[in-house]
Coordinates of C-alpha atoms (C1' of nucleotides) in Angstrom, one line a residue:
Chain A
X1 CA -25.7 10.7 -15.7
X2 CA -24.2 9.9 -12.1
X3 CA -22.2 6.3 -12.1
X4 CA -24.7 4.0 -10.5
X5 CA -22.5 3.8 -7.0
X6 CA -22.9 7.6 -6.8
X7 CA -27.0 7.2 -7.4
X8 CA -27.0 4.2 -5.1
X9 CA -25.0 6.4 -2.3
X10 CA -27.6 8.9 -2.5
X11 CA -31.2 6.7 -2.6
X12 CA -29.6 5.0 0.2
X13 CA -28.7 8.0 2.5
X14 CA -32.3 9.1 2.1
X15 CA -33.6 6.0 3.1
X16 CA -31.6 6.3 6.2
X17 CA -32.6 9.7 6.4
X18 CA -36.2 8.9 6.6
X19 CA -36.2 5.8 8.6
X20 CA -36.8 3.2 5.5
X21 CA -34.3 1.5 6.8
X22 CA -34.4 2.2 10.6
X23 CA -31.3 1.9 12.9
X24 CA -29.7 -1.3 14.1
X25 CA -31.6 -3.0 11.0
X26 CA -29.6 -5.4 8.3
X27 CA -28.5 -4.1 5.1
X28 CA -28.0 -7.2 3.0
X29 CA -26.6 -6.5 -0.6
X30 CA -28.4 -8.3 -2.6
X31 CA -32.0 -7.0 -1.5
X32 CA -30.5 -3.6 -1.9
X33 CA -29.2 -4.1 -5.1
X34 CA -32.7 -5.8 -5.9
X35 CA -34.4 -2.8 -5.0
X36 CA -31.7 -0.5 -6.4
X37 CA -31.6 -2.2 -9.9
X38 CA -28.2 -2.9 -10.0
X39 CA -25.4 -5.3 -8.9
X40 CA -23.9 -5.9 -6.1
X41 CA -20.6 -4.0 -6.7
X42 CA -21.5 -0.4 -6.5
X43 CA -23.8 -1.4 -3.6
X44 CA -21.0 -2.0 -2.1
X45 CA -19.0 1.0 -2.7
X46 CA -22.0 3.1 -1.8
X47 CA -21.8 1.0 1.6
X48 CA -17.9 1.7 2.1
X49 CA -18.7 5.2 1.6
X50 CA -22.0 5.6 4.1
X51 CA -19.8 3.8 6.6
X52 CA -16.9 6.1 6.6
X53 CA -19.2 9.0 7.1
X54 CA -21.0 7.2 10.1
X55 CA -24.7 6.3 8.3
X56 CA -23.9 2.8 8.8
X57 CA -21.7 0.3 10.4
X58 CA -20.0 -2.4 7.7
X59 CA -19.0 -5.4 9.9
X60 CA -16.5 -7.7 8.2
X61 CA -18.2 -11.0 6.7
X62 CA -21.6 -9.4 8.6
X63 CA -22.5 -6.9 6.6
X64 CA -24.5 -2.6 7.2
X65 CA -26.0 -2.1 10.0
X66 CA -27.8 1.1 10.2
X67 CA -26.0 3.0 13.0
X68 CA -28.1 3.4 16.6
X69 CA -27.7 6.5 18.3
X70 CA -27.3 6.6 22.0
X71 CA -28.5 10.0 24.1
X72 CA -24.7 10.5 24.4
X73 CA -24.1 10.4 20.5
X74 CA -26.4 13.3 19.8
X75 CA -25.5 15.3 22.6
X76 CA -21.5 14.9 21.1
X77 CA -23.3 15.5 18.3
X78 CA -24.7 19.0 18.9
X79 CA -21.7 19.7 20.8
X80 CA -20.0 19.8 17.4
X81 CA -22.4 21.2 15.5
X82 CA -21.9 24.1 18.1
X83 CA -18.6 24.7 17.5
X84 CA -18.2 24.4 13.8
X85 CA -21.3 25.7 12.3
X86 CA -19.9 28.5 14.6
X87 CA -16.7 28.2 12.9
X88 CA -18.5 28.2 9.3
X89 CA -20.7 31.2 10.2
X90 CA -18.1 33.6 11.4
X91 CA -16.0 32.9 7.9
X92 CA -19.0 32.8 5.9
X93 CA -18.9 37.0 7.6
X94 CA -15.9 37.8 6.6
X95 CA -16.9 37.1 3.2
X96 CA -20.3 37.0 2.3
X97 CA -21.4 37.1 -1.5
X98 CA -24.2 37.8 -3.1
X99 CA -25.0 34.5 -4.0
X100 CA -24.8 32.8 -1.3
X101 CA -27.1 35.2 0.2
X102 CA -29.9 35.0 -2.0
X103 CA -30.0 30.9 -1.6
X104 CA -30.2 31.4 1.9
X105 CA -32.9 33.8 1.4
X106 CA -34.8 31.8 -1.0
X107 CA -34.9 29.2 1.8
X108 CA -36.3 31.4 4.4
X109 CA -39.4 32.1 2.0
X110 CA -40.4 28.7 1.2
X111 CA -40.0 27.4 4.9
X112 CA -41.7 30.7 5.6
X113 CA -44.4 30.0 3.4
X114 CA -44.4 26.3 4.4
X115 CA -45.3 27.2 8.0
X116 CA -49.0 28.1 8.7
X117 CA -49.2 24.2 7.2
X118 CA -49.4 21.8 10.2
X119 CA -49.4 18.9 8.6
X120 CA -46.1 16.3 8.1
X121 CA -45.8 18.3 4.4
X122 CA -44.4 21.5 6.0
X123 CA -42.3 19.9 8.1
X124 CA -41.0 17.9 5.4
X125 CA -40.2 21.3 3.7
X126 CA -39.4 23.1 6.5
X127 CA -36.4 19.9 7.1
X128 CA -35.8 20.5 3.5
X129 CA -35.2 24.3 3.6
X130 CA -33.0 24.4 6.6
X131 CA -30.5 21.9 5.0
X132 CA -30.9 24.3 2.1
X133 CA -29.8 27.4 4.5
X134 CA -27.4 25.5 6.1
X135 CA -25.5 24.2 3.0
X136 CA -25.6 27.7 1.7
X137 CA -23.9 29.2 5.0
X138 CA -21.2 26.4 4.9
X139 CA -20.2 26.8 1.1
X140 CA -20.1 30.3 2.1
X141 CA -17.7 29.8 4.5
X142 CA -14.9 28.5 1.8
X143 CA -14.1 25.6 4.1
X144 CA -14.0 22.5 2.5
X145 CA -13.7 20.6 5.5
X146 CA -15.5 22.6 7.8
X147 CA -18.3 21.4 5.5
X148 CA -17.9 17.8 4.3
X149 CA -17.6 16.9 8.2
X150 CA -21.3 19.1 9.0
X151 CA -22.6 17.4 6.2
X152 CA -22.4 14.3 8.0
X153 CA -22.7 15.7 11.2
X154 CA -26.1 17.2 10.6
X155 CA -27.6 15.4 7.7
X156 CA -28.3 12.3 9.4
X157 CA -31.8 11.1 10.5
X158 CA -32.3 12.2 13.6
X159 CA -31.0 15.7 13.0
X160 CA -34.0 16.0 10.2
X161 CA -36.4 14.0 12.2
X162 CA -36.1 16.8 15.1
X163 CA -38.0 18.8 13.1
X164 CA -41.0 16.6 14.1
X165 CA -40.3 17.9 18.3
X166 CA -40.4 21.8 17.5
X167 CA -43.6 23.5 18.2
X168 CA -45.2 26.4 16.1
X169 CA -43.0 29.1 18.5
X170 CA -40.3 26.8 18.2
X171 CA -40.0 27.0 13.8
X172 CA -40.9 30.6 13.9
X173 CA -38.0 31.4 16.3
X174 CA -35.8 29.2 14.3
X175 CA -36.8 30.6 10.8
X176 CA -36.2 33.9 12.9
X177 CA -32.4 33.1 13.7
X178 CA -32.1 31.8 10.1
X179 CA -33.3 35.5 9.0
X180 CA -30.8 37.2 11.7
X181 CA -28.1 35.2 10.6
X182 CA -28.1 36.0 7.2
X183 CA -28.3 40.5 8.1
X184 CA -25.4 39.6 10.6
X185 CA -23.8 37.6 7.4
X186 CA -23.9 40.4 4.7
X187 CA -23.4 43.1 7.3
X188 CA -20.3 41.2 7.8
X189 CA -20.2 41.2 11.9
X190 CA -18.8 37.7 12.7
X191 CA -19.2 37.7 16.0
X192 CA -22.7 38.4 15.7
X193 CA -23.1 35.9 13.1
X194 CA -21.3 33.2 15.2
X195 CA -23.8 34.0 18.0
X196 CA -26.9 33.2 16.4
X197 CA -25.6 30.3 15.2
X198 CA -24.9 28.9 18.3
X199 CA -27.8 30.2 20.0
X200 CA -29.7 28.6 17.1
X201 CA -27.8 24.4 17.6
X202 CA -28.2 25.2 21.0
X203 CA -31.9 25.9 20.7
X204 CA -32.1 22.7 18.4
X205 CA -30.6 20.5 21.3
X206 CA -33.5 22.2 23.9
X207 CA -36.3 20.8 21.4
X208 CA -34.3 17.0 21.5
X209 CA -33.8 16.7 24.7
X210 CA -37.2 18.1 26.3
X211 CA -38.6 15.5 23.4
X212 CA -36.7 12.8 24.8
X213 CA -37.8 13.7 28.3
X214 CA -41.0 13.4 27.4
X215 CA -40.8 10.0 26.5
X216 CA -40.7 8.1 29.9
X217 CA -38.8 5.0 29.2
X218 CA -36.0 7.1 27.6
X219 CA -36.4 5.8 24.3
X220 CA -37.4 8.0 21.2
X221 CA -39.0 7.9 17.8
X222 CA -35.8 8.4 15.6
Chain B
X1 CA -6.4 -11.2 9.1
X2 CA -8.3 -8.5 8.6
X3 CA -10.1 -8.5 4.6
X4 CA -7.7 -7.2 1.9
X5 CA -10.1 -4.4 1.3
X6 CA -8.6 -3.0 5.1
X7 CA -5.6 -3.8 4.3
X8 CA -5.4 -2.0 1.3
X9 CA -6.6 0.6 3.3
X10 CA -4.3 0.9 6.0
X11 CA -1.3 0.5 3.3
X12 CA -2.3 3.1 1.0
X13 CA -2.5 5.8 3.4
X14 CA 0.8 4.8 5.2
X15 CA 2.2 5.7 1.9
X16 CA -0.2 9.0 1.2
X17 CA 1.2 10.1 4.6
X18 CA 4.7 9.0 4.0
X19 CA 4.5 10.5 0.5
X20 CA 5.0 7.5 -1.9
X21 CA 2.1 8.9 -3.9
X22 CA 2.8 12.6 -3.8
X23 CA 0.1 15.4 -4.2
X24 CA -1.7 15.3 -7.5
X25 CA -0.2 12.3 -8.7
X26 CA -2.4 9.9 -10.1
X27 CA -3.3 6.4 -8.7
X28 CA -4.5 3.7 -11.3
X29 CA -6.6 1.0 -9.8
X30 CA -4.4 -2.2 -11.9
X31 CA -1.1 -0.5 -10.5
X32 CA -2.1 -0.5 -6.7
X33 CA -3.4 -4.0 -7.1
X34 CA -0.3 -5.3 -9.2
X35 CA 1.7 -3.5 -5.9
X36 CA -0.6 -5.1 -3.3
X37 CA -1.6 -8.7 -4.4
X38 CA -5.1 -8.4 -4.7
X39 CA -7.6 -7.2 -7.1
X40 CA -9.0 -4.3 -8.4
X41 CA -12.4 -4.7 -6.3
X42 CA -10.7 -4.2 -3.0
X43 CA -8.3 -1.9 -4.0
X44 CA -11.7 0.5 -5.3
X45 CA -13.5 0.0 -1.9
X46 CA -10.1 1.2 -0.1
X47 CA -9.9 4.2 -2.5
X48 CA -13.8 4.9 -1.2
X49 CA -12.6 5.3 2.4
X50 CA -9.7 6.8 1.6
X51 CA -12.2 9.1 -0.4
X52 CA -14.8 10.1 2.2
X53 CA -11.9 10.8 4.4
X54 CA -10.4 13.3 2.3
X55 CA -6.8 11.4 1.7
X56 CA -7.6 11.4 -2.4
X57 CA -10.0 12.5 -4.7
X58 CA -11.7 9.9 -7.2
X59 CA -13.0 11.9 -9.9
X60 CA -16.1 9.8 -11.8
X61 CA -14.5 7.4 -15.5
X62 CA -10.9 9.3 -14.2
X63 CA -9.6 7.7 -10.7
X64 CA -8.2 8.7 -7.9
X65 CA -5.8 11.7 -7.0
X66 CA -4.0 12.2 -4.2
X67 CA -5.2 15.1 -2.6
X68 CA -2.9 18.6 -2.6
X69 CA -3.2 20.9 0.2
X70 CA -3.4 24.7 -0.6
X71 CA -1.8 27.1 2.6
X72 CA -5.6 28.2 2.8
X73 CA -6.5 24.1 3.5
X74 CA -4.1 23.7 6.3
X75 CA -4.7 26.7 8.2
X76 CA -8.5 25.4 8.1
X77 CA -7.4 22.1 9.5
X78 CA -5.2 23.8 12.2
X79 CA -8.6 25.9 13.2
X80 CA -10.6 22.9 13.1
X81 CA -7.8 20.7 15.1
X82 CA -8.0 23.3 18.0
X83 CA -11.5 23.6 17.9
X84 CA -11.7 20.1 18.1
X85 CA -8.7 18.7 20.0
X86 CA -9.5 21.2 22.8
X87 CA -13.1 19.8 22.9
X88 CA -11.9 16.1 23.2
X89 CA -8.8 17.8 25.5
X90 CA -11.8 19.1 28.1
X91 CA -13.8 16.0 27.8
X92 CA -10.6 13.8 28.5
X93 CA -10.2 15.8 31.5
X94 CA -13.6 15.5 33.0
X95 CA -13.2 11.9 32.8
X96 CA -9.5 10.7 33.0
X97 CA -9.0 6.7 33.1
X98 CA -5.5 5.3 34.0
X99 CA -5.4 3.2 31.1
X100 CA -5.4 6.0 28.9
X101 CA -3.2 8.3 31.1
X102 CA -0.3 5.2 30.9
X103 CA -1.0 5.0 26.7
X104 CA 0.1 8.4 27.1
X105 CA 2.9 8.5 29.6
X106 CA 4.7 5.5 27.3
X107 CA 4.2 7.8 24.1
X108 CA 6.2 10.7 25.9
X109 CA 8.8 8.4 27.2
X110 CA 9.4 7.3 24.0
X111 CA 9.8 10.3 22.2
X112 CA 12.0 11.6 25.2
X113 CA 14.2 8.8 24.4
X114 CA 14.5 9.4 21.0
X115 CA 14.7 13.1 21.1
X116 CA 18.0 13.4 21.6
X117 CA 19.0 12.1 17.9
X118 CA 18.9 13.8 15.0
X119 CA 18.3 12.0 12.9
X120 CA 15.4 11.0 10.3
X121 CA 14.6 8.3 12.2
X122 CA 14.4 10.2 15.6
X123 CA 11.8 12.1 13.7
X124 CA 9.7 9.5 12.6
X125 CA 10.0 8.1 16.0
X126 CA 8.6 11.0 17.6
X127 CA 6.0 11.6 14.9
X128 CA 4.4 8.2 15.5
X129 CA 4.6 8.6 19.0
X130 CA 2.6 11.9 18.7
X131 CA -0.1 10.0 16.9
X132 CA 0.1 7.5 19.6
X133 CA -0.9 10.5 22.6
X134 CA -3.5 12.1 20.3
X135 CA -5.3 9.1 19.6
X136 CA -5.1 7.9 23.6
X137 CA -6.6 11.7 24.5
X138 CA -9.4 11.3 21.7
X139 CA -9.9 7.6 23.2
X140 CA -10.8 9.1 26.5
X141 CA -12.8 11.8 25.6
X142 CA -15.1 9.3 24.4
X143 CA -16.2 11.2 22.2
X144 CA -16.8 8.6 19.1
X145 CA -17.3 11.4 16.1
X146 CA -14.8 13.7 17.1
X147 CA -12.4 11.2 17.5
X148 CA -13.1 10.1 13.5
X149 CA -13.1 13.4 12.5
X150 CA -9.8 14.3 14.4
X151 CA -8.5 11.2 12.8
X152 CA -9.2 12.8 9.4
X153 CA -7.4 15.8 10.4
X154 CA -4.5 14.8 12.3
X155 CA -2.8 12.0 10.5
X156 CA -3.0 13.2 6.8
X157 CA 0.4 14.0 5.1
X158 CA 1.3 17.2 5.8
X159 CA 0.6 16.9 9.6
X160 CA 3.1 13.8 10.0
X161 CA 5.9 15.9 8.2
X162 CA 5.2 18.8 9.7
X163 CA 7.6 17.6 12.7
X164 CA 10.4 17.9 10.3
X165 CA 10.0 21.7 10.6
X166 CA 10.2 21.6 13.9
X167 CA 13.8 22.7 15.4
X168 CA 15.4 21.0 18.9
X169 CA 13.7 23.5 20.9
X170 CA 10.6 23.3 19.1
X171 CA 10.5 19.5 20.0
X172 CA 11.5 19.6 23.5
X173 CA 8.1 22.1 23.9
X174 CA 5.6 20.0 22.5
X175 CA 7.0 17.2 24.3
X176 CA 6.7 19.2 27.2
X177 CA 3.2 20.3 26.7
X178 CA 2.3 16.6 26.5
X179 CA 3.5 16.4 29.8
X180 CA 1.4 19.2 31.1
X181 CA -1.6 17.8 29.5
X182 CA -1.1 14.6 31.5
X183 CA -1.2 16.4 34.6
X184 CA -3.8 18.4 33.5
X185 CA -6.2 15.4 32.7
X186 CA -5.1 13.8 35.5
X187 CA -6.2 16.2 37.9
X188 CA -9.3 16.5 36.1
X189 CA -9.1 19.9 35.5
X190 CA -10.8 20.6 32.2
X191 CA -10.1 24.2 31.8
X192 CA -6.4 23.5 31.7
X193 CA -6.4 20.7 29.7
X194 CA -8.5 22.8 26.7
X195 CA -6.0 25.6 27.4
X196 CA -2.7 23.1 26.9
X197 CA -4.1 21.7 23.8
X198 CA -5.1 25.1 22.2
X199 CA -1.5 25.9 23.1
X200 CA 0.2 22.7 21.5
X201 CA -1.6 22.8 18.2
X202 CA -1.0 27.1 17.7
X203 CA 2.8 26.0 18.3
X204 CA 2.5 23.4 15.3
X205 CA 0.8 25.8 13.0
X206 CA 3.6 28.6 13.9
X207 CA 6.1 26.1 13.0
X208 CA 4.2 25.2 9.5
X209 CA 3.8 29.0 8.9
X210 CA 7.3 29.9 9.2
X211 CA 8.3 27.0 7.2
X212 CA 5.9 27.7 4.3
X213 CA 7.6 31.8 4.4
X214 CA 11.2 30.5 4.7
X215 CA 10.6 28.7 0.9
X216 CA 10.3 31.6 -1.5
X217 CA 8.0 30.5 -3.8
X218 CA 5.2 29.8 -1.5
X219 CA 5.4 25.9 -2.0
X220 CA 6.5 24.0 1.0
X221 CA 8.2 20.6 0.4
X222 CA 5.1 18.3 1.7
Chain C
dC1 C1' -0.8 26.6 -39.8
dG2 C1' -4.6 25.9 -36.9
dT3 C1' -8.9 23.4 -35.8
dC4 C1' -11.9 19.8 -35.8
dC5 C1' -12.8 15.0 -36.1
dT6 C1' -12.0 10.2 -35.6
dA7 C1' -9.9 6.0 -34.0
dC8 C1' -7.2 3.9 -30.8
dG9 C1' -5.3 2.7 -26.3
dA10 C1' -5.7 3.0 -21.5
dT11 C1' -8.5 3.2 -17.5
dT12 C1' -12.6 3.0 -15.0
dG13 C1' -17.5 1.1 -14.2
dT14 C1' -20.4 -2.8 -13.6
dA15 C1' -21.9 -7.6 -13.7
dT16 C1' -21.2 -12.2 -12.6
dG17 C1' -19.2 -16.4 -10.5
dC18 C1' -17.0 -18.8 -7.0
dA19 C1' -14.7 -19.1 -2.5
dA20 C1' -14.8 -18.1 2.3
dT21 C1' -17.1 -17.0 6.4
dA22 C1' -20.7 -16.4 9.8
dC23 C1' -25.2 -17.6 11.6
dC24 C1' -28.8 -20.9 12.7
dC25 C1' -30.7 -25.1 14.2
dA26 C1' -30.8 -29.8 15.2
dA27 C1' -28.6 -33.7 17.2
dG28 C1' -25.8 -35.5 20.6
dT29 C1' -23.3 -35.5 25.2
dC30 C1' -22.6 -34.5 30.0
Chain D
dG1 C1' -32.0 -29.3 31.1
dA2 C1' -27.9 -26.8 29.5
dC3 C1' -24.1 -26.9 26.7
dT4 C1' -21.4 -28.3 22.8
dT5 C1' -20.8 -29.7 18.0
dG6 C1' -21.8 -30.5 13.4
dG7 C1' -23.8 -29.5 8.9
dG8 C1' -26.6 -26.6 6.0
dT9 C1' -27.9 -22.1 4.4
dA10 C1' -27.5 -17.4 3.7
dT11 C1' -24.4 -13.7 3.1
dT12 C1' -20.2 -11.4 2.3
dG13 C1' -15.3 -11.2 0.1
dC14 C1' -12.7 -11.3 -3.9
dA15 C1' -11.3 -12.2 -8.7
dT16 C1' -12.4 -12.0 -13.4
dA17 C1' -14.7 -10.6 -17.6
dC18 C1' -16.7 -7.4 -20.3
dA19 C1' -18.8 -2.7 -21.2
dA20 C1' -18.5 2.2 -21.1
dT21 C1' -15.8 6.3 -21.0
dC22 C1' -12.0 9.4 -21.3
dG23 C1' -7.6 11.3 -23.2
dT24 C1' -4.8 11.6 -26.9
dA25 C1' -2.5 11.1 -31.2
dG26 C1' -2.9 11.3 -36.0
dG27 C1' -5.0 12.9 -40.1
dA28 C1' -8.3 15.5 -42.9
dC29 C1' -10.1 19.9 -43.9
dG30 C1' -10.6 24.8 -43.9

DNA sequence: CGTCCTACGATTGTATGCAATACCCAAGTC
DNA sequence: GACTTGGGTATTGCATACAATCGTAGGACG
């Protein structure tokens, strides 16, 4: 069994994730550790740890605050993304395994079978799956680094939630790139791997922003 | 004053980077109080950070270990640095302040003045002076997660000692590539600024290789 | 002599208590 | 009426105490 701070770290990065706790709200440590079922101590470690990878904000003597996310954030955001899931995918080329492979297949089928399914369920998998692939790709990769920073990069919640923008074209062209990166992958062709993976963030962005757009006053459901 | 837990922080990793607590050594919790005045509780949420940011590792009912840095590691953070310094290089550029631009003129003047001796102390001048200019460039960039990210990258042990490796020549170019980077963001063109920066941080990790193949045994003195 | 087991010491994990600080609201002043 | 000031409350910051766990040294057994 986990130490509790670990557990708490977790429960509270999927409540982020999922908007339980929605951004700019107040974290106080006792509720959490209320709801959590322990004290307030490894509440707080959890805390210190969320706030260096940017879930949260831990003001002294104030407390967490879910982070907000400007337009600007998640475009810096993608920009990122571009440039080292790039990174990861042209390494995870150079030496693809077997392994690594076969998860990132595995997730193709059950987002592929997730997707004549409409309803918030397949997306949920579908959100599920693709941090799957993604994972896969970056542990691929052998970049330590490369992969604790896009962890945090594209784990938080309104990276998953832009599942909820993409239209039926939009997941079958993006299960599509997942399936073309992982031939370029074990046929071991960097470049092309690198490619579709930035063809594939970039893609991601379109969805956000023409879903922002949509929404006249600017503001968005994350 | 900031809380102790920030200050515990900030102190600790002055001495990760300055080597007081070398690679692999071990770091009990009671120790680092005893050394800074405080408590254990503190002291735990600093070693969190430091944690998340990659400075130690804190394995679960074992502590924390300061990180060590394989050859394979560094060359990952060099690739990652001009991937990511270049971004905030081209962003800088496209929107150059003259606060900034001054925060970085002073950090060149200063090394220039110190450059001339040889000492230890010359160096360490000059390395905190380097920090100084990076951090102004990411500032300006405003680019929020690259900046913490670069911060991650930059600063950590073997990057700070790195200048030691670095012969009168060597100096006098990086210096001079600060320079140019000025004038590049000044002028506002992006393209050049990238280019500089790609340049500058290539030149460090030429320096680092050559160092690593000058010792023999493949271990470096970081 | 080597291996396994146990008990001890050292260290970390968690809970709790108290001190310190910030926020909120009401009363007072200009 | 707007602004300031004071106290009360809620929340965080830190220290301490105790529980749980790990590593190791020593001894028993094969």
């Amino acid at each position: 069994m986990a130490t509790a701070w670990e557990q708490a770290y977790v429960t509270l990065r999927r409540r982020l994730a999922d908007g339980t706790y929605p951004p700019g709200s107040h974290l106080p440590e006792e509720e959490l550790a209320a709801q959590l079922g322990v004290s307030r101590t490894p509440i707080r470690e959890a805390l210190r740890r969320l706030d260096a990878e940017g879930w949260l904000r831990v003001v002294p003597n104030q407390g967490a605050f879910a982070t907000e996310w400007s337009i600007a954030d998640i475009n810096e955001i993608f920009d990122l993304r571009a440039l080292l899931e790039t990174y990861a995918a042209e390494h995870a080329a150079s030496m693809p395994d077997r392994r690594g492979l076969d998860m990132m297949e595995e997730a193709c089928d059950r987002a592929e079978a997730a997707l004549p399914g409409d309803d918030l369920n397949a997306i949920e998998v579908i959100s599920d799956t693709n941090v799957n692939f993604h994972r896969a790709l970056w542990e691929m990769s052998g970049r330590a680094r490369c992969r604790t920073t896009l962890h945090s990069l594209a784990v938080p919640p309104m990276m998953l939630r832009n599942f909820r923008n993409f239209d039926a074209a939009g997941l079958r062209r993006s299960l599509d790139q997942h399936r073309e990166m992982i031939k370029a992958i074990a046929s071991g062709n960097a470049a092309w791997a690198g490619a579709v993976m930035r063809a594939h963030v970039e893609a991601g962005r379109a969805v956000f922003v023409a879903a922002v757009s949509r929404s006249r006053d600017g503001k968005w459901a994350m």
